[in-house]
GROMACS .gro file of C-alpha atoms in nm:
model
  468
    1UNK     CA    1   5.296  -0.445  -1.494
    2UNK     CA    2   5.487  -0.362  -1.166
    3UNK     CA    3   5.424  -0.578  -0.904
    4UNK     CA    4   5.372  -0.290  -0.653
    5UNK     CA    5   5.120  -0.159  -0.873
    6UNK     CA    6   4.948  -0.510  -0.909
    7UNK     CA    7   4.924  -0.497  -0.510
    8UNK     CA    8   4.777  -0.207  -0.450
    9UNK     CA    9   4.491  -0.245  -0.721
   10UNK     CA   10   4.430  -0.523  -0.513
   11UNK     CA   11   4.420  -0.372  -0.189
   12UNK     CA   12   4.172  -0.123  -0.377
   13UNK     CA   13   3.975  -0.424  -0.498
   14UNK     CA   14   3.967  -0.572  -0.232
   15UNK     CA   15   3.861  -0.243  -0.014
   16UNK     CA   16   3.590  -0.181  -0.226
   17UNK     CA   17   3.434  -0.518  -0.207
   18UNK     CA   18   3.490  -0.571   0.157
   19UNK     CA   19   3.329  -0.238   0.289
   20UNK     CA   20   3.005  -0.256   0.131
   21UNK     CA   21   2.990  -0.642   0.322
   22UNK     CA   22   3.101  -0.478   0.650
   23UNK     CA   23   2.863  -0.204   0.634
   24UNK     CA   24   2.622  -0.487   0.551
   25UNK     CA   25   2.700  -0.733   0.850
   26UNK     CA   26   2.741  -0.422   1.081
   27UNK     CA   27   2.383  -0.376   1.019
   28UNK     CA   28   2.279  -0.766   1.097
   29UNK     CA   29   2.271  -0.791   1.499
   30UNK     CA   30   2.425  -1.037   1.723
   31UNK     CA   31   2.189  -1.284   1.811
   32UNK     CA   32   2.226  -1.638   1.980
   33UNK     CA   33   2.256  -1.961   1.719
   34UNK     CA   34   1.889  -2.084   1.897
   35UNK     CA   35   1.741  -1.728   1.775
   36UNK     CA   36   1.889  -1.749   1.407
   37UNK     CA   37   1.708  -2.104   1.417
   38UNK     CA   38   1.368  -2.000   1.502
   39UNK     CA   39   1.406  -1.663   1.253
   40UNK     CA   40   1.529  -1.892   0.988
   41UNK     CA   41   1.257  -2.150   1.013
   42UNK     CA   42   0.981  -1.883   1.002
   43UNK     CA   43   1.113  -1.705   0.690
   44UNK     CA   44   1.084  -2.038   0.513
   45UNK     CA   45   0.744  -2.086   0.670
   46UNK     CA   46   0.650  -1.717   0.525
   47UNK     CA   47   0.788  -1.837   0.214
   48UNK     CA   48   0.512  -2.103   0.183
   49UNK     CA   49   0.237  -1.809   0.304
   50UNK     CA   50   0.328  -1.577   0.072
   51UNK     CA   51   0.246  -1.861  -0.170
   52UNK     CA   52  -0.117  -1.854  -0.091
   53UNK     CA   53  -0.237  -1.589   0.130
   54UNK     CA   54  -0.348  -1.360  -0.132
   55UNK     CA   55  -0.547  -1.598  -0.337
   56UNK     CA   56  -0.778  -1.738  -0.070
   57UNK     CA   57  -1.079  -1.559  -0.134
   58UNK     CA   58  -1.019  -1.610  -0.516
   59UNK     CA   59  -0.942  -1.982  -0.487
   60UNK     CA   60  -1.256  -2.039  -0.298
   61UNK     CA   61  -1.470  -1.850  -0.523
   62UNK     CA   62  -1.286  -1.865  -0.903
   63UNK     CA   63  -1.153  -2.188  -0.876
   64UNK     CA   64  -1.338  -2.389  -0.648
   65UNK     CA   65  -1.691  -2.220  -0.733
   66UNK     CA   66  -1.832  -2.134  -0.391
   67UNK     CA   67  -2.089  -1.851  -0.389
   68UNK     CA   68  -1.879  -1.525  -0.350
   69UNK     CA   69  -2.062  -1.438  -0.023
   70UNK     CA   70  -1.974  -1.766   0.172
   71UNK     CA   71  -1.651  -1.761   0.038
   72UNK     CA   72  -1.602  -1.424   0.217
   73UNK     CA   73  -1.748  -1.569   0.495
   74UNK     CA   74  -1.543  -1.889   0.511
   75UNK     CA   75  -1.218  -1.623   0.535
   76UNK     CA   76  -1.356  -1.475   0.814
   77UNK     CA   77  -1.334  -1.801   0.985
   78UNK     CA   78  -0.965  -1.750   1.023
   79UNK     CA   79  -1.044  -1.424   1.242
   80UNK     CA   80  -1.314  -1.627   1.435
   81UNK     CA   81  -1.047  -1.917   1.524
   82UNK     CA   82  -0.782  -1.694   1.640
   83UNK     CA   83  -1.002  -1.571   1.906
   84UNK     CA   84  -0.984  -1.900   2.062
   85UNK     CA   85  -0.622  -1.979   1.921
   86UNK     CA   86  -0.406  -1.684   2.036
   87UNK     CA   87  -0.507  -1.752   2.430
   88UNK     CA   88  -0.462  -2.141   2.379
   89UNK     CA   89  -0.136  -2.106   2.219
   90UNK     CA   90  -0.035  -1.891   2.514
   91UNK     CA   91  -0.177  -2.135   2.786
   92UNK     CA   92  -0.004  -2.414   2.609
   93UNK     CA   93   0.339  -2.243   2.604
   94UNK     CA   94   0.314  -2.217   2.948
   95UNK     CA   95   0.222  -2.557   3.019
   96UNK     CA   96   0.402  -2.790   2.735
   97UNK     CA   97   0.645  -2.534   2.654
   98UNK     CA   98   0.698  -2.278   2.370
   99UNK     CA   99   0.891  -2.492   2.114
  100UNK     CA  100   0.660  -2.787   2.166
  101UNK     CA  101   0.337  -2.551   2.105
  102UNK     CA  102   0.485  -2.384   1.793
  103UNK     CA  103   0.540  -2.714   1.668
  104UNK     CA  104   0.183  -2.814   1.739
  105UNK     CA  105   0.072  -2.502   1.562
  106UNK     CA  106   0.269  -2.594   1.278
  107UNK     CA  107   0.167  -2.937   1.216
  108UNK     CA  108  -0.223  -2.773   1.232
  109UNK     CA  109  -0.093  -2.496   0.976
  110UNK     CA  110   0.048  -2.813   0.762
  111UNK     CA  111  -0.330  -3.005   0.779
  112UNK     CA  112  -0.498  -2.693   0.733
  113UNK     CA  113  -0.332  -2.638   0.385
  114UNK     CA  114  -0.386  -2.948   0.281
  115UNK     CA  115  -0.750  -2.923   0.366
  116UNK     CA  116  -0.767  -2.628   0.156
  117UNK     CA  117  -0.594  -2.777  -0.137
  118UNK     CA  118  -0.886  -3.011  -0.153
  119UNK     CA  119  -1.194  -2.797  -0.068
  120UNK     CA  120  -1.451  -2.917  -0.253
  121UNK     CA  121  -1.761  -2.789  -0.107
  122UNK     CA  122  -1.876  -2.446   0.125
  123UNK     CA  123  -1.839  -2.632   0.437
  124UNK     CA  124  -1.501  -2.766   0.341
  125UNK     CA  125  -1.403  -2.368   0.299
  126UNK     CA  126  -1.529  -2.321   0.656
  127UNK     CA  127  -1.342  -2.586   0.814
  128UNK     CA  128  -1.004  -2.531   0.621
  129UNK     CA  129  -1.013  -2.133   0.683
  130UNK     CA  130  -1.080  -2.217   1.043
  131UNK     CA  131  -0.738  -2.482   1.113
  132UNK     CA  132  -0.579  -2.196   0.881
  133UNK     CA  133  -0.664  -1.914   1.174
  134UNK     CA  134  -0.613  -2.181   1.456
  135UNK     CA  135  -0.295  -2.301   1.338
  136UNK     CA  136  -0.161  -1.960   1.292
  137UNK     CA  137  -0.288  -1.818   1.622
  138UNK     CA  138  -0.133  -2.108   1.819
  139UNK     CA  139   0.173  -2.066   1.648
  140UNK     CA  140   0.217  -1.685   1.690
  141UNK     CA  141   0.220  -1.630   2.059
  142UNK     CA  142   0.427  -1.949   2.168
  143UNK     CA  143   0.667  -1.818   1.895
  144UNK     CA  144   0.677  -1.491   2.048
  145UNK     CA  145   0.799  -1.639   2.407
  146UNK     CA  146   1.030  -1.876   2.244
  147UNK     CA  147   1.176  -1.620   2.072
  148UNK     CA  148   1.165  -1.355   2.357
  149UNK     CA  149   1.310  -1.679   2.582
  150UNK     CA  150   1.628  -1.738   2.344
  151UNK     CA  151   1.801  -1.415   2.352
  152UNK     CA  152   1.891  -1.158   2.628
  153UNK     CA  153   1.614  -0.880   2.733
  154UNK     CA  154   1.827  -0.593   2.583
  155UNK     CA  155   1.829  -0.843   2.228
  156UNK     CA  156   1.418  -0.818   2.197
  157UNK     CA  157   1.395  -0.545   2.010
  158UNK     CA  158   1.672  -0.688   1.761
  159UNK     CA  159   1.523  -0.996   1.738
  160UNK     CA  160   1.144  -0.912   1.673
  161UNK     CA  161   1.306  -0.636   1.411
  162UNK     CA  162   1.473  -0.954   1.221
  163UNK     CA  163   1.175  -1.123   1.231
  164UNK     CA  164   0.990  -0.883   1.096
  165UNK     CA  165   1.213  -0.833   0.810
  166UNK     CA  166   1.285  -1.190   0.713
  167UNK     CA  167   0.910  -1.242   0.755
  168UNK     CA  168   0.839  -0.957   0.453
  169UNK     CA  169   1.135  -1.140   0.247
  170UNK     CA  170   0.941  -1.457   0.292
  171UNK     CA  171   0.610  -1.296   0.170
  172UNK     CA  172   0.759  -1.131  -0.117
  173UNK     CA  173   0.933  -1.406  -0.267
  174UNK     CA  174   0.629  -1.638  -0.212
  175UNK     CA  175   0.434  -1.399  -0.343
  176UNK     CA  176   0.689  -1.374  -0.698
  177UNK     CA  177   0.675  -1.778  -0.665
  178UNK     CA  178   0.312  -1.783  -0.682
  179UNK     CA  179   0.262  -1.469  -0.967
  180UNK     CA  180   0.448  -1.710  -1.181
  181UNK     CA  181   0.270  -2.036  -1.115
  182UNK     CA  182  -0.064  -2.009  -1.044
  183UNK     CA  183  -0.383  -1.978  -1.310
  184UNK     CA  184  -0.735  -1.956  -1.224
  185UNK     CA  185  -0.801  -2.207  -1.525
  186UNK     CA  186  -0.546  -2.444  -1.385
  187UNK     CA  187  -0.705  -2.568  -1.055
  188UNK     CA  188  -0.379  -2.776  -1.028
  189UNK     CA  189  -0.177  -2.500  -0.994
  190UNK     CA  190  -0.340  -2.355  -0.655
  191UNK     CA  191  -0.323  -2.725  -0.547
  192UNK     CA  192   0.031  -2.734  -0.562
  193UNK     CA  193   0.124  -2.393  -0.406
  194UNK     CA  194  -0.124  -2.480  -0.109
  195UNK     CA  195   0.072  -2.787  -0.038
  196UNK     CA  196   0.387  -2.624  -0.103
  197UNK     CA  197   0.234  -2.416   0.180
  198UNK     CA  198   0.189  -2.687   0.403
  199UNK     CA  199   0.553  -2.850   0.333
  200UNK     CA  200   0.695  -2.504   0.442
  201UNK     CA  201   0.539  -2.596   0.807
  202UNK     CA  202   0.678  -2.907   0.844
  203UNK     CA  203   1.017  -2.800   0.732
  204UNK     CA  204   1.017  -2.599   0.999
  205UNK     CA  205   0.990  -2.873   1.292
  206UNK     CA  206   1.313  -3.051   1.242
  207UNK     CA  207   1.501  -2.739   1.294
  208UNK     CA  208   1.295  -2.660   1.603
  209UNK     CA  209   1.420  -3.014   1.734
  210UNK     CA  210   1.730  -3.025   1.646
  211UNK     CA  211   1.872  -2.648   1.721
  212UNK     CA  212   1.632  -2.481   2.007
  213UNK     CA  213   1.576  -2.595   2.353
  214UNK     CA  214   1.208  -2.637   2.481
  215UNK     CA  215   1.217  -2.406   2.776
  216UNK     CA  216   0.934  -2.339   3.013
  217UNK     CA  217   0.875  -2.096   3.287
  218UNK     CA  218   0.957  -2.154   3.632
  219UNK     CA  219   0.529  -2.221   3.678
  220UNK     CA  220   0.506  -2.502   3.426
  221UNK     CA  221   0.400  -2.759   3.559
  222UNK     CA  222   0.636  -3.060   3.629
  223UNK     CA  223   0.429  -3.331   3.557
  224UNK     CA  224   0.136  -3.331   3.788
  225UNK     CA  225  -0.086  -3.130   3.569
  226UNK     CA  226  -0.070  -2.789   3.816
  227UNK     CA  227  -0.145  -2.483   3.616
  228UNK     CA  228   0.101  -2.192   3.683
  229UNK     CA  229   0.013  -1.923   3.967
  230UNK     CA  230  -0.252  -1.677   3.873
  231UNK     CA  231  -0.276  -1.802   3.548
  232UNK     CA  232  -0.474  -1.569   3.308
  233UNK     CA  233  -0.627  -1.379   3.604
  234UNK     CA  234  -0.285  -1.262   3.694
  235UNK     CA  235  -0.212  -1.109   3.332
  236UNK     CA  236  -0.575  -0.924   3.328
  237UNK     CA  237  -0.470  -0.794   3.700
  238UNK     CA  238  -0.182  -0.623   3.549
  239UNK     CA  239  -0.298  -0.243   3.446
  240UNK     CA  240   0.019  -0.142   3.282
  241UNK     CA  241   0.000  -0.444   3.047
  242UNK     CA  242  -0.309  -0.398   2.985
  243UNK     CA  243  -0.263  -0.036   2.889
  244UNK     CA  244   0.004  -0.192   2.650
  245UNK     CA  245  -0.290  -0.380   2.527
  246UNK     CA  246  -0.512  -0.096   2.444
  247UNK     CA  247  -0.259   0.098   2.253
  248UNK     CA  248  -0.153  -0.224   2.048
  249UNK     CA  249  -0.558  -0.291   1.969
  250UNK     CA  250  -0.576   0.086   1.875
  251UNK     CA  251  -0.261   0.068   1.661
  252UNK     CA  252  -0.374  -0.244   1.469
  253UNK     CA  253  -0.735  -0.105   1.387
  254UNK     CA  254  -0.573   0.236   1.282
  255UNK     CA  255  -0.274   0.077   1.073
  256UNK     CA  256  -0.254  -0.271   0.954
  257UNK     CA  257  -0.646  -0.338   0.996
  258UNK     CA  258  -0.671  -0.094   0.724
  259UNK     CA  259  -0.384  -0.216   0.507
  260UNK     CA  260  -0.561  -0.528   0.342
  261UNK     CA  261  -0.929  -0.397   0.363
  262UNK     CA  262  -0.990  -0.006   0.327
  263UNK     CA  263  -0.631   0.079   0.114
  264UNK     CA  264  -0.682  -0.179  -0.139
  265UNK     CA  265  -1.035  -0.116  -0.192
  266UNK     CA  266  -1.031   0.265  -0.197
  267UNK     CA  267  -0.739   0.255  -0.411
  268UNK     CA  268  -0.903   0.043  -0.711
  269UNK     CA  269  -1.230   0.189  -0.645
  270UNK     CA  270  -1.253   0.548  -0.601
  271UNK     CA  271  -0.865   0.550  -0.659
  272UNK     CA  272  -0.881   0.438  -1.016
  273UNK     CA  273  -0.589   0.241  -1.030
  274UNK     CA  274  -0.546  -0.136  -1.140
  275UNK     CA  275  -0.527  -0.407  -0.957
  276UNK     CA  276  -0.136  -0.441  -1.135
  277UNK     CA  277  -0.070  -0.113  -0.986
  278UNK     CA  278  -0.198  -0.198  -0.653
  279UNK     CA  279   0.055  -0.492  -0.639
  280UNK     CA  280   0.332  -0.269  -0.741
  281UNK     CA  281   0.227  -0.057  -0.413
  282UNK     CA  282   0.241  -0.362  -0.195
  283UNK     CA  283   0.563  -0.461  -0.354
  284UNK     CA  284   0.703  -0.127  -0.277
  285UNK     CA  285   0.600  -0.185   0.098
  286UNK     CA  286   0.723  -0.483   0.133
  287UNK     CA  287   1.084  -0.409  -0.049
  288UNK     CA  288   1.098  -0.095   0.185
  289UNK     CA  289   1.064  -0.326   0.496
  290UNK     CA  290   1.343  -0.540   0.411
  291UNK     CA  291   1.571  -0.244   0.280
  292UNK     CA  292   1.515  -0.045   0.588
  293UNK     CA  293   1.428  -0.244   0.871
  294UNK     CA  294   1.788  -0.294   1.005
  295UNK     CA  295   1.892   0.060   0.966
  296UNK     CA  296   1.555   0.195   1.159
  297UNK     CA  297   1.686  -0.050   1.407
  298UNK     CA  298   2.044   0.111   1.450
  299UNK     CA  299   1.902   0.406   1.467
  300UNK     CA  300   1.658   0.351   1.699
  301UNK     CA  301   1.935   0.205   1.951
  302UNK     CA  302   1.943   0.377   2.285
  303UNK     CA  303   1.589   0.529   2.242
  304UNK     CA  304   1.248   0.473   2.354
  305UNK     CA  305   1.047   0.226   2.234
  306UNK     CA  306   0.715   0.483   2.342
  307UNK     CA  307   0.881   0.731   2.088
  308UNK     CA  308   0.890   0.486   1.783
  309UNK     CA  309   0.544   0.434   1.840
  310UNK     CA  310   0.456   0.761   1.854
  311UNK     CA  311   0.682   0.843   1.516
  312UNK     CA  312   0.512   0.521   1.372
  313UNK     CA  313   0.156   0.666   1.411
  314UNK     CA  314   0.269   1.013   1.279
  315UNK     CA  315   0.422   0.778   0.940
  316UNK     CA  316   0.064   0.616   0.914
  317UNK     CA  317  -0.109   0.945   0.955
  318UNK     CA  318   0.059   1.087   0.694
  319UNK     CA  319   0.036   0.726   0.475
  320UNK     CA  320  -0.354   0.793   0.512
  321UNK     CA  321  -0.370   1.145   0.394
  322UNK     CA  322  -0.134   1.088   0.117
  323UNK     CA  323  -0.388   0.826   0.040
  324UNK     CA  324  -0.671   1.054   0.029
  325UNK     CA  325  -0.420   1.315  -0.169
  326UNK     CA  326  -0.435   0.984  -0.445
  327UNK     CA  327  -0.795   0.903  -0.449
  328UNK     CA  328  -0.891   1.262  -0.476
  329UNK     CA  329  -0.661   1.501  -0.662
  330UNK     CA  330  -0.472   1.259  -0.884
  331UNK     CA  331  -0.519   1.008  -1.162
  332UNK     CA  332  -0.370   0.783  -1.370
  333UNK     CA  333  -0.030   0.715  -1.351
  334UNK     CA  334   0.032   1.012  -1.102
  335UNK     CA  335  -0.244   0.831  -0.838
  336UNK     CA  336  -0.041   0.499  -0.898
  337UNK     CA  337   0.262   0.645  -0.766
  338UNK     CA  338   0.099   0.841  -0.508
  339UNK     CA  339  -0.053   0.524  -0.400
  340UNK     CA  340   0.284   0.364  -0.404
  341UNK     CA  341   0.465   0.685  -0.208
  342UNK     CA  342   0.163   0.566   0.096
  343UNK     CA  343   0.266   0.225   0.111
  344UNK     CA  344   0.623   0.268   0.162
  345UNK     CA  345   0.594   0.524   0.429
  346UNK     CA  346   0.367   0.282   0.563
  347UNK     CA  347   0.650   0.043   0.556
  348UNK     CA  348   0.866   0.284   0.759
  349UNK     CA  349   0.579   0.308   1.012
  350UNK     CA  350   0.610  -0.065   1.039
  351UNK     CA  351   0.996  -0.096   1.091
  352UNK     CA  352   0.972   0.150   1.370
  353UNK     CA  353   0.667  -0.039   1.531
  354UNK     CA  354   0.807  -0.399   1.475
  355UNK     CA  355   1.080  -0.346   1.785
  356UNK     CA  356   0.856  -0.193   2.017
  357UNK     CA  357   0.547  -0.362   2.165
  358UNK     CA  358   0.645  -0.740   2.145
  359UNK     CA  359   0.966  -0.653   2.331
  360UNK     CA  360   0.777  -0.443   2.588
  361UNK     CA  361   0.548  -0.694   2.645
  362UNK     CA  362   0.831  -0.988   2.705
  363UNK     CA  363   0.984  -0.734   2.935
  364UNK     CA  364   0.697  -0.705   3.146
  365UNK     CA  365   0.623  -1.086   3.166
  366UNK     CA  366   0.714  -1.310   3.413
  367UNK     CA  367   0.855  -1.637   3.294
  368UNK     CA  368   0.631  -1.857   3.423
  369UNK     CA  369   0.348  -1.652   3.278
  370UNK     CA  370   0.520  -1.527   2.919
  371UNK     CA  371   0.300  -1.722   2.745
  372UNK     CA  372  -0.005  -1.617   2.844
  373UNK     CA  373   0.108  -1.258   2.835
  374UNK     CA  374   0.181  -1.337   2.483
  375UNK     CA  375  -0.153  -1.546   2.408
  376UNK     CA  376  -0.330  -1.223   2.572
  377UNK     CA  377  -0.102  -0.982   2.355
  378UNK     CA  378  -0.189  -1.136   2.002
  379UNK     CA  379  -0.561  -1.087   2.112
  380UNK     CA  380  -0.521  -0.702   2.070
  381UNK     CA  381  -0.402  -0.799   1.656
  382UNK     CA  382  -0.675  -1.001   1.635
  383UNK     CA  383  -0.914  -0.753   1.767
  384UNK     CA  384  -0.758  -0.480   1.527
  385UNK     CA  385  -0.800  -0.708   1.202
  386UNK     CA  386  -1.164  -0.760   1.311
  387UNK     CA  387  -1.245  -0.413   1.418
  388UNK     CA  388  -1.056  -0.246   1.105
  389UNK     CA  389  -1.190  -0.402   0.830
  390UNK     CA  390  -1.566  -0.416   0.961
  391UNK     CA  391  -1.564  -0.032   0.982
  392UNK     CA  392  -1.381   0.000   0.650
  393UNK     CA  393  -1.645  -0.209   0.478
  394UNK     CA  394  -1.964   0.006   0.600
  395UNK     CA  395  -1.784   0.329   0.534
  396UNK     CA  396  -1.646   0.259   0.237
  397UNK     CA  397  -1.961   0.070   0.058
  398UNK     CA  398  -2.149   0.427   0.164
  399UNK     CA  399  -1.907   0.579  -0.060
  400UNK     CA  400  -1.736   0.746   0.291
  401UNK     CA  401  -1.349   0.681   0.198
  402UNK     CA  402  -1.239   1.015   0.222
  403UNK     CA  403  -1.398   1.064   0.568
  404UNK     CA  404  -1.290   0.694   0.690
  405UNK     CA  405  -0.945   0.823   0.611
  406UNK     CA  406  -0.972   1.110   0.748
  407UNK     CA  407  -1.082   0.957   1.085
  408UNK     CA  408  -0.798   0.695   1.034
  409UNK     CA  409  -0.541   1.053   1.041
  410UNK     CA  410  -0.716   1.174   1.365
  411UNK     CA  411  -0.707   0.806   1.547
  412UNK     CA  412  -0.339   0.763   1.463
  413UNK     CA  413  -0.281   1.109   1.620
  414UNK     CA  414  -0.503   1.006   1.968
  415UNK     CA  415  -0.301   0.635   1.941
  416UNK     CA  416   0.055   0.831   1.957
  417UNK     CA  417  -0.078   1.054   2.222
  418UNK     CA  418  -0.212   0.746   2.434
  419UNK     CA  419   0.130   0.598   2.390
  420UNK     CA  420   0.309   0.916   2.516
  421UNK     CA  421   0.077   0.865   2.822
  422UNK     CA  422   0.159   0.474   2.841
  423UNK     CA  423   0.545   0.608   2.854
  424UNK     CA  424   0.538   0.742   3.196
  425UNK     CA  425   0.454   0.390   3.347
  426UNK     CA  426   0.671   0.180   3.172
  427UNK     CA  427   0.997   0.104   3.350
  428UNK     CA  428   1.295   0.266   3.178
  429UNK     CA  429   1.450  -0.054   3.109
  430UNK     CA  430   1.105  -0.233   2.931
  431UNK     CA  431   1.128   0.116   2.726
  432UNK     CA  432   1.458   0.101   2.552
  433UNK     CA  433   1.618  -0.021   2.266
  434UNK     CA  434   1.958  -0.136   2.363
  435UNK     CA  435   2.296  -0.061   2.178
  436UNK     CA  436   2.470  -0.330   2.006
  437UNK     CA  437   2.666  -0.523   2.235
  438UNK     CA  438   3.014  -0.535   2.161
  439UNK     CA  439   3.077  -0.864   2.337
  440UNK     CA  440   2.948  -1.169   2.039
  441UNK     CA  441   2.593  -1.297   2.124
  442UNK     CA  442   2.643  -1.652   2.240
  443UNK     CA  443   2.378  -1.932   2.283
  444UNK     CA  444   2.136  -1.799   2.569
  445UNK     CA  445   1.803  -1.900   2.728
  446UNK     CA  446   1.656  -1.641   2.974
  447UNK     CA  447   1.561  -1.879   3.233
  448UNK     CA  448   1.832  -2.135   3.254
  449UNK     CA  449   1.778  -2.557   3.266
  450UNK     CA  450   1.838  -2.787   3.491
  451UNK     CA  451   1.968  -3.101   3.370
  452UNK     CA  452   1.646  -3.255   3.368
  453UNK     CA  453   1.561  -2.948   3.130
  454UNK     CA  454   1.282  -2.798   3.353
  455UNK     CA  455   1.377  -2.401   3.389
  456UNK     CA  456   1.522  -2.246   3.679
  457UNK     CA  457   1.355  -1.973   3.792
  458UNK     CA  458   1.480  -1.669   3.625
  459UNK     CA  459   1.547  -1.269   3.753
  460UNK     CA  460   1.163  -1.096   3.791
  461UNK     CA  461   1.074  -0.816   3.554
  462UNK     CA  462   1.211  -0.510   3.608
  463UNK     CA  463   0.976  -0.286   3.896
  464UNK     CA  464   0.745  -0.062   3.767
  465UNK     CA  465   0.779   0.259   3.891
  466UNK     CA  466   0.444   0.366   3.872
  467UNK     CA  467   0.102   0.228   3.849
  468UNK     CA  468  -0.170   0.310   3.624
   0.00000   0.00000   0.00000
């Protein structure tokens, strides 16, 4: 073969290989090394969570022999503990540093996983589940504050978007591994996955210690134990933030709060699909998030975050409409496919929502109260997760599944309208998904460090043009 033809074919082959790779790399946002460390460690712990979270109720009841009703109450202890853990995590992030608080939460989560693995009596289940909720609830706001601090403000939407994608990838991988391992007739398999879950939390800690600085806000105590000025009182006096909180609680109640409660109960009950078909629907949801998140982030560049929230609400309204069709009109394989389609649409709504509210909260927060803002914000999620399933339980028990989803459709529309009203009051700088910077992102923390390691006051949040 002539050398010129060989060279031409080599170039074509290289172009065919590199172009898809370049396309993929162009979708990945440029973030500082510290941000990738946080995102990578969180993804590893998400694999551990994916191993275990779907099986907790089954494990307590079928493997450890705890009465189903008691086991359900034990699982509910996770949410109860979160009511304490969310503000505690935010307070600690401002007092001792976000990184130190994340590490403390990870250690509690690891201890909780070991506790779940060794459950023998009902009270053990309550204690272990409470620790699960406390560890996760302390870690969440501190990690949000840490991630928001190690990137530039214009990178926050990208950082939270990537975290949502990698978290779903971790959950999916963990779920697949668990499906190949667990056996109800072999309790040791459950012990193994819960111990592996504990190890996944501990693996995150050396990554944080080695690669991520422990940045505190300007109002963090300098060794004398004095609290930051204003504290939670100042956060609760922020009327704009309270509006964001209310919209978040509505969003979670109408969407995420139904994802693991009313949807599976309706799909496998009145909908008539099998547990296997339900698993495939959830797998379609996870796969859609992983594949679409970075594409959606690119499409959102230069657009308002509140508009993405409104579009997400519209997609979730459509999700619940299709859910009604799947349960009332279709049957058999058609029902399974329709329920899976509903979960794909739900996932697209998630990819629109993930770059919005967390970034808005951290753009509105001052450095010295960033932890408290995030701790209060995550309480909106806890509230939605508690209210949503509670309402679903009563309505589904009464055989009013279609009515429930009709109410959810109306609720999604009203939530979108609330986001539209909120848009008038959010500063333009805090309501924009920034376009990708042409300059490579370097290591960054929003509050620069003094030689002593304490943060220097950074710029104040953008001015708010109107008051609620």
